[in-house]
Coordinates of C-alpha atoms in Angstrom, one line a residue:
N1 CA 0.1 0.1 0.0
R2 CA 2.9 2.6 0.7
I3 CA 6.3 2.7 0.4
S4 CA 8.8 5.2 2.2
C5 CA 13.0 5.5 0.6
T6 CA 15.3 7.6 3.1
A7 CA 18.2 6.7 0.2
A8 CA 18.0 4.3 -3.5
A9 CA 19.1 1.7 -2.0
N10 CA 17.1 2.0 1.5
C11 CA 13.4 1.8 1.0
M12 CA 10.6 0.1 3.3
A13 CA 7.4 -1.4 1.8
A14 CA 4.0 -1.8 4.0
G15 CA 1.1 -3.7 2.9
Y16 CA -1.0 -7.1 3.4
Y17 CA -1.7 -10.2 1.6
G18 CA -4.3 -12.7 1.9
Y19 CA -7.7 -11.0 2.1
N20 CA -10.4 -13.1 2.1
I21 CA -13.7 -11.7 1.2
G22 CA -15.7 -13.5 3.1
T23 CA -14.5 -12.9 6.1
G24 CA -12.4 -9.8 5.6
T25 CA -9.0 -10.6 7.2
S26 CA -5.8 -10.3 5.9
V27 CA -2.1 -10.8 6.8
D28 CA 0.8 -8.0 7.6
L29 CA 3.5 -7.5 5.0
T30 CA 6.9 -5.5 5.2
E31 CA 9.3 -5.6 3.0
A32 CA 12.8 -4.1 2.7
W33 CA 14.9 -2.9 -0.2
N34 CA 18.7 -2.7 -0.2
G35 CA 19.4 -1.6 -3.8
Q36 CA 19.2 -5.0 -5.3
A37 CA 16.7 -6.8 -4.1
W38 CA 13.6 -7.1 -1.8
R39 CA 13.9 -8.8 1.4
R40 CA 10.4 -10.0 3.2
L41 CA 10.4 -9.0 6.7
L42 CA 8.5 -10.6 9.9
A43 CA 5.2 -7.9 10.1
P44 CA 5.1 -6.0 13.5
A45 CA 1.6 -8.6 14.7
P46 CA 2.9 -11.4 12.8
D47 CA 0.4 -14.0 14.7
S48 CA -2.9 -11.3 14.2
S49 CA -4.9 -10.7 10.9
G50 CA -4.6 -7.1 9.4
S51 CA -3.9 -5.0 7.0
L52 CA -0.9 -2.8 7.0
S53 CA -1.5 1.0 5.3
G54 CA 1.0 3.2 5.8
V55 CA 4.7 3.6 6.4
A56 CA 7.1 6.7 7.3
C57 CA 11.1 6.2 7.4
S58 CA 13.4 8.6 9.2
A59 CA 16.2 6.9 8.7
A60 CA 17.5 3.0 7.6
S61 CA 17.0 2.6 11.0
S62 CA 13.9 4.3 12.3
C63 CA 10.3 3.6 10.3
M64 CA 6.9 3.7 11.8
T65 CA 4.5 1.7 10.1
V66 CA 0.4 1.7 11.0
G67 CA -2.8 0.3 9.8
S68 CA -5.5 -2.0 11.5
R69 CA -5.7 -5.6 13.2
S70 CA -9.0 -7.4 14.1
V71 CA -9.8 -8.2 17.5
N72 CA -11.7 -10.4 19.5
S73 CA -14.1 -8.5 21.7
P74 CA -17.8 -8.0 22.1
T75 CA -17.3 -4.2 21.2
M76 CA -15.0 -3.8 18.4
T77 CA -14.4 -5.1 15.3
F78 CA -10.6 -3.9 14.7
A79 CA -8.8 -1.4 16.1
T80 CA -5.5 0.6 15.4
L81 CA -2.2 -0.9 14.8
A82 CA 1.4 0.7 14.9
G83 CA 5.0 -0.9 14.5
Q84 CA 8.4 0.1 15.4
W85 CA 11.4 -0.4 13.1
N86 CA 14.6 -0.3 14.7
G87 CA 16.6 -1.7 11.6
T88 CA 16.7 -5.1 12.5
R89 CA 13.1 -6.0 13.8
W90 CA 9.4 -4.7 14.0
A91 CA 8.0 -3.8 17.4
V92 CA 4.6 -3.0 17.9
R93 CA 3.9 0.1 19.7
P94 CA 0.3 0.1 21.5
S95 CA -1.9 2.4 20.2
P96 CA -5.3 4.1 21.9
N97 CA -8.6 4.0 20.1
P98 CA -11.3 6.4 20.7
K99 CA -13.7 5.1 24.0
G100 CA -16.9 3.8 22.6
A101 CA -15.6 3.1 19.3
G102 CA -16.9 0.1 17.4
G103 CA -13.9 -0.2 15.1
A104 CA -10.6 2.0 14.5
G105 CA -7.8 2.1 12.1
F106 CA -4.9 4.1 10.2
G107 CA -4.4 5.2 7.1
D108 CA -1.4 6.7 6.7
V109 CA 1.8 7.8 8.8
S110 CA 4.4 10.7 8.5
C111 CA 7.4 10.8 10.5
P112 CA 9.6 14.4 10.7
S113 CA 12.4 12.6 12.6
A114 CA 12.5 9.4 14.8
S115 CA 11.0 10.4 17.9
A116 CA 8.0 12.7 16.1
C117 CA 5.3 11.0 14.0
I118 CA 1.4 11.9 13.3
A119 CA -0.7 9.0 12.2
A120 CA -4.4 9.8 10.8
G121 CA -7.5 7.4 9.8
G122 CA -10.9 6.6 11.2
S123 CA -13.4 5.0 13.7
I124 CA -16.9 3.9 13.5
D125 CA -19.3 3.7 15.9
Q126 CA -20.6 0.6 17.4
T127 CA -23.9 1.0 15.3
G128 CA -21.5 1.4 11.8
E129 CA -23.5 4.0 10.8
Y130 CA -21.2 7.0 11.5
G131 CA -17.5 7.3 11.5
Y132 CA -15.1 10.0 12.8
T133 CA -11.8 11.2 11.6
L134 CA -8.6 9.8 13.8
T135 CA -5.4 11.3 14.5
E136 CA -2.6 10.4 17.0
S137 CA 1.1 11.6 17.7
W138 CA 4.1 9.4 18.6
N139 CA 6.5 11.2 21.0
G140 CA 9.6 8.6 21.0
T141 CA 7.7 6.3 23.9
N142 CA 3.8 6.8 23.2
W143 CA 1.2 7.4 20.7
S144 CA -1.7 9.3 21.9
L145 CA -5.0 10.7 20.8
L146 CA -5.3 14.3 19.1
K147 CA -8.4 15.8 18.9
T148 CA -9.4 16.2 15.0
P149 CA -12.6 17.7 13.1
S150 CA -15.1 15.3 12.0
P151 CA -17.8 16.9 9.3
G152 CA -20.0 15.3 8.2
Q153 CA -21.9 12.0 9.1
V154 CA -18.9 9.7 8.0
S155 CA -15.2 11.1 7.9
E156 CA -12.2 9.5 7.4
L157 CA -8.4 10.5 6.7
Y158 CA -6.7 8.6 4.3
G159 CA -2.9 10.2 3.9
I160 CA -0.9 12.7 5.6
S161 CA 2.2 14.3 5.5
C162 CA 4.2 16.2 8.1
P163 CA 7.4 18.4 6.7
I164 CA 7.7 19.3 10.4
T165 CA 6.9 18.5 13.8
S166 CA 4.6 21.7 13.4
S167 CA 3.0 21.3 10.3
C168 CA 1.3 18.5 8.9
M169 CA -1.9 18.3 6.0
A170 CA -3.8 15.1 6.2
V171 CA -6.6 14.7 3.7
G172 CA -9.8 12.0 2.7
S173 CA -13.2 12.3 2.7
R174 CA -16.8 13.4 4.3
I175 CA -20.0 11.9 3.6
G176 CA -23.0 13.7 4.5
I177 CA -26.9 12.6 3.3
G178 CA -26.4 11.5 0.0
T179 CA -22.9 13.2 -0.3
G180 CA -19.3 13.1 -0.8
H181 CA -17.1 15.7 -0.7
T182 CA -13.2 15.9 -0.2
L183 CA -11.3 16.8 3.2
A184 CA -8.4 18.4 4.0
E185 CA -7.3 19.2 8.0
A186 CA -3.9 20.9 8.9
W187 CA -1.8 20.7 11.9
N188 CA -0.1 23.7 13.8
G189 CA 1.6 21.8 16.2
A190 CA -1.4 22.2 18.8
D191 CA -4.5 21.8 16.7
W192 CA -5.9 20.4 13.6
K193 CA -8.2 23.1 11.6
L194 CA -10.7 22.3 8.7
V195 CA -9.0 23.4 5.7
P196 CA -11.8 24.6 2.5
T197 CA -11.1 22.6 -0.3
P198 CA -12.8 22.2 -4.2
Q199 CA -15.4 19.8 -4.8
P200 CA -15.5 18.1 -8.2

């Protein structure tokens, strides 16, 4: 789904394989490029079904990948997933889910540095009728939820880019009653603000 390269001979790709339409399950996949060949790596959560949808590398030995994973819970069907690469292996970095959500997942991540990342995605309520934007920040140790505007009945963020820690742009879509629109939000280091976008 996504790729991040810190040099011509150093790239990291993240996605999933074996998607089962009937069950909605898949398996995480990460691969590394060394300039000559791709090498498959053990994903952050190899024993759980899920899908990786974003990856960002600030250095050859520092990457963050994000997505979602299936959970066995009476109140949630899927949850956020984040993994950190240290140059040798992936390790899961626990990420919170919005309180009362029926499901939550990340669509993309951007890391201006090894100790600063912001992930963007969405969550749904337990009825599955309403969806909300979701962003979280990584400080090098922990993930924490950020307050994000959610216009429309269903809003979700798919992509994010942060050139510096105090400046990000996230994009996605919002859906009202019978209508769909583009969605953009800007981060200034403290708050997210809606940014007007042209509608096709």
